Short mmCIF file of C-alpha atoms and ligand atoms in Angstrom, two decimals:
data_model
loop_
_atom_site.label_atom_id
_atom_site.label_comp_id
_atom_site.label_asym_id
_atom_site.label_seq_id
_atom_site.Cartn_x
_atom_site.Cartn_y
_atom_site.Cartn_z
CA UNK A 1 -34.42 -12.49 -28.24
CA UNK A 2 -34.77 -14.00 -31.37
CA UNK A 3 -32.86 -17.22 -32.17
CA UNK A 4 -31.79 -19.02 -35.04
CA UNK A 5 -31.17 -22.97 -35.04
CA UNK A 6 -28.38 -24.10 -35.68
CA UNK A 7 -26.43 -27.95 -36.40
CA UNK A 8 -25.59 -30.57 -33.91
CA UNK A 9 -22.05 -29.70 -34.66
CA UNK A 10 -22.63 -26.06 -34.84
CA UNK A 11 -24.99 -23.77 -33.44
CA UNK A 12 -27.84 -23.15 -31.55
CA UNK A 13 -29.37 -21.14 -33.68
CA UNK A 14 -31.47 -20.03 -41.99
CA UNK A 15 -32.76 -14.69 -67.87
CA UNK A 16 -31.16 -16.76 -67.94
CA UNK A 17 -28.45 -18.05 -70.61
CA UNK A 18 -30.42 -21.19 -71.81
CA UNK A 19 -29.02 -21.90 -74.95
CA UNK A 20 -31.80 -23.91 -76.74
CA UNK A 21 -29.88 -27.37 -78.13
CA UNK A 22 -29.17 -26.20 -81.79
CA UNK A 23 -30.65 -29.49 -83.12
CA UNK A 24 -34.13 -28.83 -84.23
CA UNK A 25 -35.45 -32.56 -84.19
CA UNK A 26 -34.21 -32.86 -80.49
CA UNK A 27 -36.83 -33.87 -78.51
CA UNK A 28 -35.57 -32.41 -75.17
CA UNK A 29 -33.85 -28.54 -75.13
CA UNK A 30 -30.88 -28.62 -72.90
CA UNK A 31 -30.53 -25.58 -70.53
CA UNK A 32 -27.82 -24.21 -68.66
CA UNK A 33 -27.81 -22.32 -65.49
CA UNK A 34 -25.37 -20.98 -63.59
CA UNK A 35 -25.44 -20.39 -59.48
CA UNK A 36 -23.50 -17.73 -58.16
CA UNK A 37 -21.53 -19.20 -54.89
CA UNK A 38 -18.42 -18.08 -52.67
CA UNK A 39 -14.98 -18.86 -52.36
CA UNK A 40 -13.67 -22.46 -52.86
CA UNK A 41 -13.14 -23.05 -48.98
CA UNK A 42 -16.79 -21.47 -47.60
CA UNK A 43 -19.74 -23.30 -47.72
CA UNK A 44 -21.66 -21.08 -50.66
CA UNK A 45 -19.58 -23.23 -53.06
CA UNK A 46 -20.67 -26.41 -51.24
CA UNK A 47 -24.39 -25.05 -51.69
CA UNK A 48 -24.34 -24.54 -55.46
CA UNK A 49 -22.61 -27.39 -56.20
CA UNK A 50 -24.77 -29.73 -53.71
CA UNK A 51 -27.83 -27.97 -56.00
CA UNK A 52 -26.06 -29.05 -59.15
CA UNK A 53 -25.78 -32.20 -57.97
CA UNK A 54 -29.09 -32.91 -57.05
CA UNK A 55 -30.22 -31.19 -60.54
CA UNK A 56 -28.46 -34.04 -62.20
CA UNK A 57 -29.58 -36.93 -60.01
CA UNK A 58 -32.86 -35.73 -61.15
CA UNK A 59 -32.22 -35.71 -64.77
CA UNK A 60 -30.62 -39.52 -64.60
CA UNK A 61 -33.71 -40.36 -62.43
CA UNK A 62 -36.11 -38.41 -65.30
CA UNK A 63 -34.06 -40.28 -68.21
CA UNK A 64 -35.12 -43.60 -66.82
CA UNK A 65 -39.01 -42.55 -66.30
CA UNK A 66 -39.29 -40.66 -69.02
CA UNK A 67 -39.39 -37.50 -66.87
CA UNK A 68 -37.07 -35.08 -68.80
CA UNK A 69 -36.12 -31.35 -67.42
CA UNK A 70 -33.08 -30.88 -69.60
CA UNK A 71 -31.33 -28.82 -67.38
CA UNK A 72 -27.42 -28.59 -67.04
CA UNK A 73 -26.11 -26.91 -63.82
CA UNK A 74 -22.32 -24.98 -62.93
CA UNK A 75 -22.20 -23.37 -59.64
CA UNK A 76 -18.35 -21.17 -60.06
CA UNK A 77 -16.65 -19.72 -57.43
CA UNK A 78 -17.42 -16.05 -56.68
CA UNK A 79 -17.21 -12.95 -54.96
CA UNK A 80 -19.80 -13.76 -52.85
CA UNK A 81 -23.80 -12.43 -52.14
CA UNK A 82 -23.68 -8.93 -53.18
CA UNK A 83 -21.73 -9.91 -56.36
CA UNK A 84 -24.28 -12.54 -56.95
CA UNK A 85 -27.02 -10.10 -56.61
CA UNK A 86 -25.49 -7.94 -59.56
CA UNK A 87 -24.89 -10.67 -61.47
CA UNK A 88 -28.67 -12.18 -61.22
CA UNK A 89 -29.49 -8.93 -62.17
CA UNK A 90 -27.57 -8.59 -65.10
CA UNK A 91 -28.93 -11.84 -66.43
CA UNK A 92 -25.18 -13.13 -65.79
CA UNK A 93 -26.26 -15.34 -62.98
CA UNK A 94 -29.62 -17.47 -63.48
CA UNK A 95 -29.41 -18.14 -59.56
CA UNK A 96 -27.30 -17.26 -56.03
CA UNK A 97 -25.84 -17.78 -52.86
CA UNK A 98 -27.08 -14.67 -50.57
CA UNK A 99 -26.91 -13.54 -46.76
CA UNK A 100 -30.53 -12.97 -45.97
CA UNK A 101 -29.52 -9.01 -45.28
CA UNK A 102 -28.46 -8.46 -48.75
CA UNK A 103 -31.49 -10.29 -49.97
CA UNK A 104 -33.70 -7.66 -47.99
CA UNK A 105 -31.71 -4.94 -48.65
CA UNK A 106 -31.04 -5.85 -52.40
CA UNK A 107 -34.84 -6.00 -52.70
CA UNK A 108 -36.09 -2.71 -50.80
CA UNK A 109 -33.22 -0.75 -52.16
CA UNK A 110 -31.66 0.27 -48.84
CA UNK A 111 -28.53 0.01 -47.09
CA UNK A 112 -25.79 -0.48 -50.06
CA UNK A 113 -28.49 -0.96 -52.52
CA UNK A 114 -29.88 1.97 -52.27
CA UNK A 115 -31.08 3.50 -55.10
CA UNK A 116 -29.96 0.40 -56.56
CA UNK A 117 -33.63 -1.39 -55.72
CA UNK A 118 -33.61 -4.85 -57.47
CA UNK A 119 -37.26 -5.43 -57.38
CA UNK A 120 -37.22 -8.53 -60.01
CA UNK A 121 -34.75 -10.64 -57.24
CA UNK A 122 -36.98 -13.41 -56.18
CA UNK A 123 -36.17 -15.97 -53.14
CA UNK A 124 -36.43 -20.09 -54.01
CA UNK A 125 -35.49 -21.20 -50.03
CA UNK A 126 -33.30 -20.54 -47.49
CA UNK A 127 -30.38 -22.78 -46.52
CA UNK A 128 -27.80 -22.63 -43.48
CA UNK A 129 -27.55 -20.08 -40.86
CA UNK A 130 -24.54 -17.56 -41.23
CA UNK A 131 -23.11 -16.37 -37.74
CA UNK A 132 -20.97 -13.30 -37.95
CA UNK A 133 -17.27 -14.18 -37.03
CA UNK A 134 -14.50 -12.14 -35.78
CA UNK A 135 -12.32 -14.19 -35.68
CA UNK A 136 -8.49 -13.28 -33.80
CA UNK A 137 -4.77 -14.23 -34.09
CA UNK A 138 -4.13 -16.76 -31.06
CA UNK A 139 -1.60 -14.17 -29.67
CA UNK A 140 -3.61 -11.00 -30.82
CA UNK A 141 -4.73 -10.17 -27.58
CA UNK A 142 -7.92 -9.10 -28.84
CA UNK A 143 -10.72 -10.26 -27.09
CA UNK A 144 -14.17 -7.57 -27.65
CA UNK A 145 -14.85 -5.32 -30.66
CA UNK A 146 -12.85 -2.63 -28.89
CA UNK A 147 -9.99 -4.26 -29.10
CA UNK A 148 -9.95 -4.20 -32.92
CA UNK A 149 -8.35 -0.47 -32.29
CA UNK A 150 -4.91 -0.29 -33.89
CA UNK A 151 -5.16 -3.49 -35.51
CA UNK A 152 -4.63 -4.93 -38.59
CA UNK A 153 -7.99 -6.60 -39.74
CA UNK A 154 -9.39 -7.72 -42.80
CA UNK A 155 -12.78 -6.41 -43.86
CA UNK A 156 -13.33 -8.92 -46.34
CA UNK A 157 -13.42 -8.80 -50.57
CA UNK A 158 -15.80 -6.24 -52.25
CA UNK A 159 -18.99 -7.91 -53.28
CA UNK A 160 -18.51 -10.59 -50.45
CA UNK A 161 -21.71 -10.62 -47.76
CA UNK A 162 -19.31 -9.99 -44.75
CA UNK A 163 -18.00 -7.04 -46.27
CA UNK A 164 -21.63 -5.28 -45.96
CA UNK A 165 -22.03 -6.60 -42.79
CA UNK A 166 -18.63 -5.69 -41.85
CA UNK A 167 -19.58 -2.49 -42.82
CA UNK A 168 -22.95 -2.28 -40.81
CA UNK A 169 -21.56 -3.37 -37.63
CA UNK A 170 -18.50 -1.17 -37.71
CA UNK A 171 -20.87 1.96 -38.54
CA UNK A 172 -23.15 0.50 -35.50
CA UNK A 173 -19.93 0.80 -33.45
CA UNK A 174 -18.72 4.60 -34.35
CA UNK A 175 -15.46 2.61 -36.16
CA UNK A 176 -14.16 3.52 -38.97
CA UNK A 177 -11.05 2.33 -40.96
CA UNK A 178 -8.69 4.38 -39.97
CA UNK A 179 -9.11 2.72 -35.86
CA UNK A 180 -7.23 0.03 -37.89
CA UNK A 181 -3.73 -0.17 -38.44
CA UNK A 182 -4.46 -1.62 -41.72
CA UNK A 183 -7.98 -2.72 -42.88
CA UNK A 184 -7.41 -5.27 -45.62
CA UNK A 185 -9.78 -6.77 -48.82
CA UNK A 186 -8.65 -10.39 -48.86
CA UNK A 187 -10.95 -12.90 -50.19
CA UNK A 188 -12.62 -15.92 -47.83
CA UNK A 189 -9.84 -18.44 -49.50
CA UNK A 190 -6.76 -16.05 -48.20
CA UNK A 191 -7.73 -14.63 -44.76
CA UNK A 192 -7.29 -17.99 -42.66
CA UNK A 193 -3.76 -18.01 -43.97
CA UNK A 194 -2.64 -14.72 -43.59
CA UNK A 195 -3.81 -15.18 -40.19
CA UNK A 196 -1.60 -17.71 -39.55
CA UNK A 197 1.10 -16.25 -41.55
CA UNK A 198 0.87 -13.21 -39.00
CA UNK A 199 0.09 -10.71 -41.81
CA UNK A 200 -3.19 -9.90 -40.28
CA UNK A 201 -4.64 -10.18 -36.62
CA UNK A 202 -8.16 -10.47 -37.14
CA UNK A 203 -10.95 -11.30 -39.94
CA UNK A 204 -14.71 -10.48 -40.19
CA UNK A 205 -16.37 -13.77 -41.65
CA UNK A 206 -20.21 -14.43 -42.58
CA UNK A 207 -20.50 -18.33 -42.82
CA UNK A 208 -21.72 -21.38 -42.22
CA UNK A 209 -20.44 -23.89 -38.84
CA UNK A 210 -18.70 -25.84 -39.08
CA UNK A 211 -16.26 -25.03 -42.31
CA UNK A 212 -13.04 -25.97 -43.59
CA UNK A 213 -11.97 -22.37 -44.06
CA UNK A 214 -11.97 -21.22 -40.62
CA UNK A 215 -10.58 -24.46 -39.31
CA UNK A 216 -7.52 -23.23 -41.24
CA UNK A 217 -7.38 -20.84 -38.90
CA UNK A 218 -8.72 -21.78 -35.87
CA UNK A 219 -7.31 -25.82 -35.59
CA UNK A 220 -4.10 -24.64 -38.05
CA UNK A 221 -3.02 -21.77 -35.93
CA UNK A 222 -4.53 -21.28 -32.57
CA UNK A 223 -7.05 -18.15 -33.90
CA UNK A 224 -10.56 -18.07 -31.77
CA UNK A 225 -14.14 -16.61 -32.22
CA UNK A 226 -14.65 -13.48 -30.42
CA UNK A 227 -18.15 -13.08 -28.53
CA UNK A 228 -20.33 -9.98 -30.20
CA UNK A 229 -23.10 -9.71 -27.70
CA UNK A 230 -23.01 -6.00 -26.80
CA UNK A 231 -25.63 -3.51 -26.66
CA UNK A 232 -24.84 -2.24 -30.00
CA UNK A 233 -25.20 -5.53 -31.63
CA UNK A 234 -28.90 -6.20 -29.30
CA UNK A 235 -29.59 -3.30 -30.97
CA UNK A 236 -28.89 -4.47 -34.87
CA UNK A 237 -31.09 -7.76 -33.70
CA UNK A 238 -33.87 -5.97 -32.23
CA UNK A 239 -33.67 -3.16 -35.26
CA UNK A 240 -33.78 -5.65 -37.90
CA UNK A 241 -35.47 -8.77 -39.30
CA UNK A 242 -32.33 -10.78 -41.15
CA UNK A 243 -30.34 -10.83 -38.12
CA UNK A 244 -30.86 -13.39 -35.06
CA UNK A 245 -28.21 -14.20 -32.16
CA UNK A 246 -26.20 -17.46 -32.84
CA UNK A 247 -24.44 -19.44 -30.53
CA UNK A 248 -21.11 -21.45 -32.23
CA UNK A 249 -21.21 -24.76 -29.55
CA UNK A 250 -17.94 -24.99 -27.62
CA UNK A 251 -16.10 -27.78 -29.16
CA UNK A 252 -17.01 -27.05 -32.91
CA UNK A 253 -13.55 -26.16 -34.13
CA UNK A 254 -10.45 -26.77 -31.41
CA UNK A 255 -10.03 -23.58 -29.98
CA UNK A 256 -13.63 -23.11 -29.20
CA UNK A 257 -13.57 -24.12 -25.56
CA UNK A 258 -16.85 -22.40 -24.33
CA UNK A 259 -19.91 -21.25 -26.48
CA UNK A 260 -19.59 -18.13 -28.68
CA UNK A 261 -22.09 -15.71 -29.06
CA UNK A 262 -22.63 -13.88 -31.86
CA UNK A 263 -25.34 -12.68 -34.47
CA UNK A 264 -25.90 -13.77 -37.76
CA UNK A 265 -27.84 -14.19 -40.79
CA UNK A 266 -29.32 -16.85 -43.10
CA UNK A 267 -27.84 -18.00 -46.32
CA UNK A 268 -30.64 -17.77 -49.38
CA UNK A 269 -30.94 -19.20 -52.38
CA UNK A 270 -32.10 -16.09 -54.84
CA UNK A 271 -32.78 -16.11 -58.45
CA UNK A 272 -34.83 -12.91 -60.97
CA UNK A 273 -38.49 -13.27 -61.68
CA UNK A 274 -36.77 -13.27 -65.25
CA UNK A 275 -36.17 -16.92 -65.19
CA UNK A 276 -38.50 -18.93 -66.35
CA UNK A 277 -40.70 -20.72 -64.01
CA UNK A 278 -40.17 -24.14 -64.97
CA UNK A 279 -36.48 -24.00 -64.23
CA UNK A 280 -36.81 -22.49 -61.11
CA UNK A 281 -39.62 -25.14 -60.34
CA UNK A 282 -37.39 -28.20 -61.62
CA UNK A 283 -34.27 -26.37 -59.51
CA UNK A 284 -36.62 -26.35 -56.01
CA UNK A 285 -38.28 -30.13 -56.49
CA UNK A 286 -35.03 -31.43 -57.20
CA UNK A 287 -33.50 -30.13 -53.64
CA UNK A 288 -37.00 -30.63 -51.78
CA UNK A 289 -37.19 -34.24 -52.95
CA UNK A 290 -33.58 -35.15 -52.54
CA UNK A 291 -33.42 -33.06 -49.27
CA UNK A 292 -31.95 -36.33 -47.29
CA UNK A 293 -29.21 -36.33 -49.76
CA UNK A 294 -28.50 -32.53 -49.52
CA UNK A 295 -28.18 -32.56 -45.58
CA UNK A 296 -25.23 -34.93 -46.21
CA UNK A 297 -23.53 -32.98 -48.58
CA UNK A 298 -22.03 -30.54 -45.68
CA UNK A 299 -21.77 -31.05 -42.42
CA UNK A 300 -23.77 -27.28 -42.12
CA UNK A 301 -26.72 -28.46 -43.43
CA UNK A 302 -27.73 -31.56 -41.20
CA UNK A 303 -30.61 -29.42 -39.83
CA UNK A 304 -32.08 -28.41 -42.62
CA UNK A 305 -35.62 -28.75 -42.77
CA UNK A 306 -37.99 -28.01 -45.84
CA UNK A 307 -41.14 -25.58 -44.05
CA UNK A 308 -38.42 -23.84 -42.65
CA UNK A 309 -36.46 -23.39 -45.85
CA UNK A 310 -39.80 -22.06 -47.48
CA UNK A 311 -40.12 -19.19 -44.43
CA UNK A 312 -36.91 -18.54 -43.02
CA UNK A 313 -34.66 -15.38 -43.90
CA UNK A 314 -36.89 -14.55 -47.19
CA UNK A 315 -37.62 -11.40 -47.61
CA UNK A 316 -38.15 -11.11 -51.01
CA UNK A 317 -40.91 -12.45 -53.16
CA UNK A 318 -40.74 -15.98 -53.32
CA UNK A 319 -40.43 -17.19 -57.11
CA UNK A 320 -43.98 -18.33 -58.59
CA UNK A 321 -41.77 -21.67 -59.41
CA UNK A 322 -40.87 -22.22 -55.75
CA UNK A 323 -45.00 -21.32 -54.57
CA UNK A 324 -45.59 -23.90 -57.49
CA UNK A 325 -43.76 -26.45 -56.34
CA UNK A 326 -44.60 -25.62 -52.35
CA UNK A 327 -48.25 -25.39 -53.09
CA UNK A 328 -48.10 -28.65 -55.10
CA UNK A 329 -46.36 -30.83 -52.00
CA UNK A 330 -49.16 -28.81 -49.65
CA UNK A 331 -46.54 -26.99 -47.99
CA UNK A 332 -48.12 -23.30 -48.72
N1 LIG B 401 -21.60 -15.21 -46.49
C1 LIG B 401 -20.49 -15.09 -47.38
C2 LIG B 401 -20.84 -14.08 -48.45
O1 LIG B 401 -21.65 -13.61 -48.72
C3 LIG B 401 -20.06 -16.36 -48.07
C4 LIG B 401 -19.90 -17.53 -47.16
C5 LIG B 401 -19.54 -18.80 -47.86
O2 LIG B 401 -18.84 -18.77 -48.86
O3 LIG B 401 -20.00 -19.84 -47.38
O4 LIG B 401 -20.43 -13.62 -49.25
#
């Protein structure tokens, strides 16, 4: 059974806008890019910005040696990895935040994408491992997939990753909506509270251990992490090559008192073979060199480690400024 590693705290388990600087005689064009993330409380928006961050160290490191990339760096809030997708395609988005099953899908047209094949999406490096969550009201009562019957659950915001997956696994299991007693499209920020508000009894959640947005939940309000482990999700393992079984270590959040066991995905970092190769090359070096300084920025990357970045949950071509980079440092 294949595995993915996860964190000491977590788991045992992966066109651009640039607006050319409008003064002529400057020596150094400024660039802007923009990296599709998550919500505010999940750990996409701690990727992108950690990125951005590490951009920008670069270019005050570069200003003192004389080693200029030019490049600015946002990272917004969004819907999430399918919306990112789009918006890379669209030449909205110069880079993204994506669950390694959307990157596969996105890029073999299948699943939601197809006949929506985005052949251009290119992969930079994987980041965290994503377990899939369910994760249940303290007095729900719900304790196995099954019990999701009659419910009221939320099956996450259009355009989010755990939406699709939602999706998948709920097909897998023969459920459909209407088994709920309400199926719900609330965003990552809003689900841990209506949780605990008691408007809902159960979310579906794609991210990365430990995070602040679940701990709403789960230390706020009692909620726990239900165990998927059955046949039907062996099967989605064994059937695919983006998913892997996760284990969330007891004692992560407070209510997880023995190990969970669940599967899951990695997170990506995606961007279009439409962006030039010298931004996506300057985007990669800055995170590979700085990579001691990224695995502090979130307590979900402490394990991250560069070969396995390179390899793990791409499916997609990797971006001829990533191979650049990797073949430079001898890595490929
Ligand atoms: N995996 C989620 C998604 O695709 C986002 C998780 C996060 O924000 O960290 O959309």
């Amino acid at each position: 059974m294949r595995k993915l590693a996860l964190t000491a705290f977590a788991l045992a388990f992966a066109g651009s806008m640039f607006a050319a600087a409008g003064d002529a005689s400057a020596q150094s064009k400024k660039r802007f890019i923009a990296i599709g993330t998550g919500g505010p409380t999940g750990v996409y928006f701690a990727t992108g910005n950690a990125i951005c961050r590490l951009v920008h160290k670069e270019a005050a490191e570069g200003r003192k040696s004389g080693r200029k990339h030019g490049i600015r760096c946002s990272a917004p809030s969004t819907g999430g990895s399918t919306y990112n997708i789009g918006q890379i395609r669209e030449g909205e988005l110069d880079f993204g935040v994506a669950q390694s099953d959307w990157q596969y899908h996105a890029f073999n047209g299948t699943s939601k994408f197809e006949g929506k094949k985005f052949g251009k999406l290119r992969a930079v490096f994987s980041v965290h491992p994503e377990p899939f969550q369910i994760i249940v009201g303290k007095d729900s009562g719900i304790n196995t997939w099954a019990d999701l019957k009659g419910k009221r659950v939320n099956i996450g915001n259009p355009g989010s990753g755990q939406r699709g997956t939602m999706e998948v696994l709920m097909k897998a299991h023969g459920t459909k909506t209407s088994d709920f007693k309400a199926a719900t499209e609330l965003t990552s920020t809003e689900q841990s509270k209506a949780l605990c508000d008691g408007k809902i009894d159960a979310y579906g959640y794609t991210v990365g251990v430990p995070n602040a947005g679940v701990s709403v939940a789960t230390d706020g309000c009692g909620a726990r992490i239900i165990n998927l482990n059955s046949s039907v999700e062996k099967k989605l393992v064994s059937d695919n090559p983006f998913y892997a079984f996760a284990t969330i270590p007891k004692g992560t959040y407070k209510t997880t008192t023995s190990d969970v066991t669940t599967f899951g995905v990695m997170a990506t970092f995606v961007t279009s073979a439409d962006v030039p190769e010298d931004v996506v090359y300057e985007v990669t070096r800055a995170v590979m060199e700085n990579i001691e300084d990224f695995r502090k920025l979130h307590p979900a990357f402490v394990n991250l480690d560069p070969k396995k970045m390179m390899t793990d949950g791409n499916s997609a071509t990797l971006h001829s400024g990533a191979v650049k980079y990797y073949k430079e440092k001898g890595m490929m």
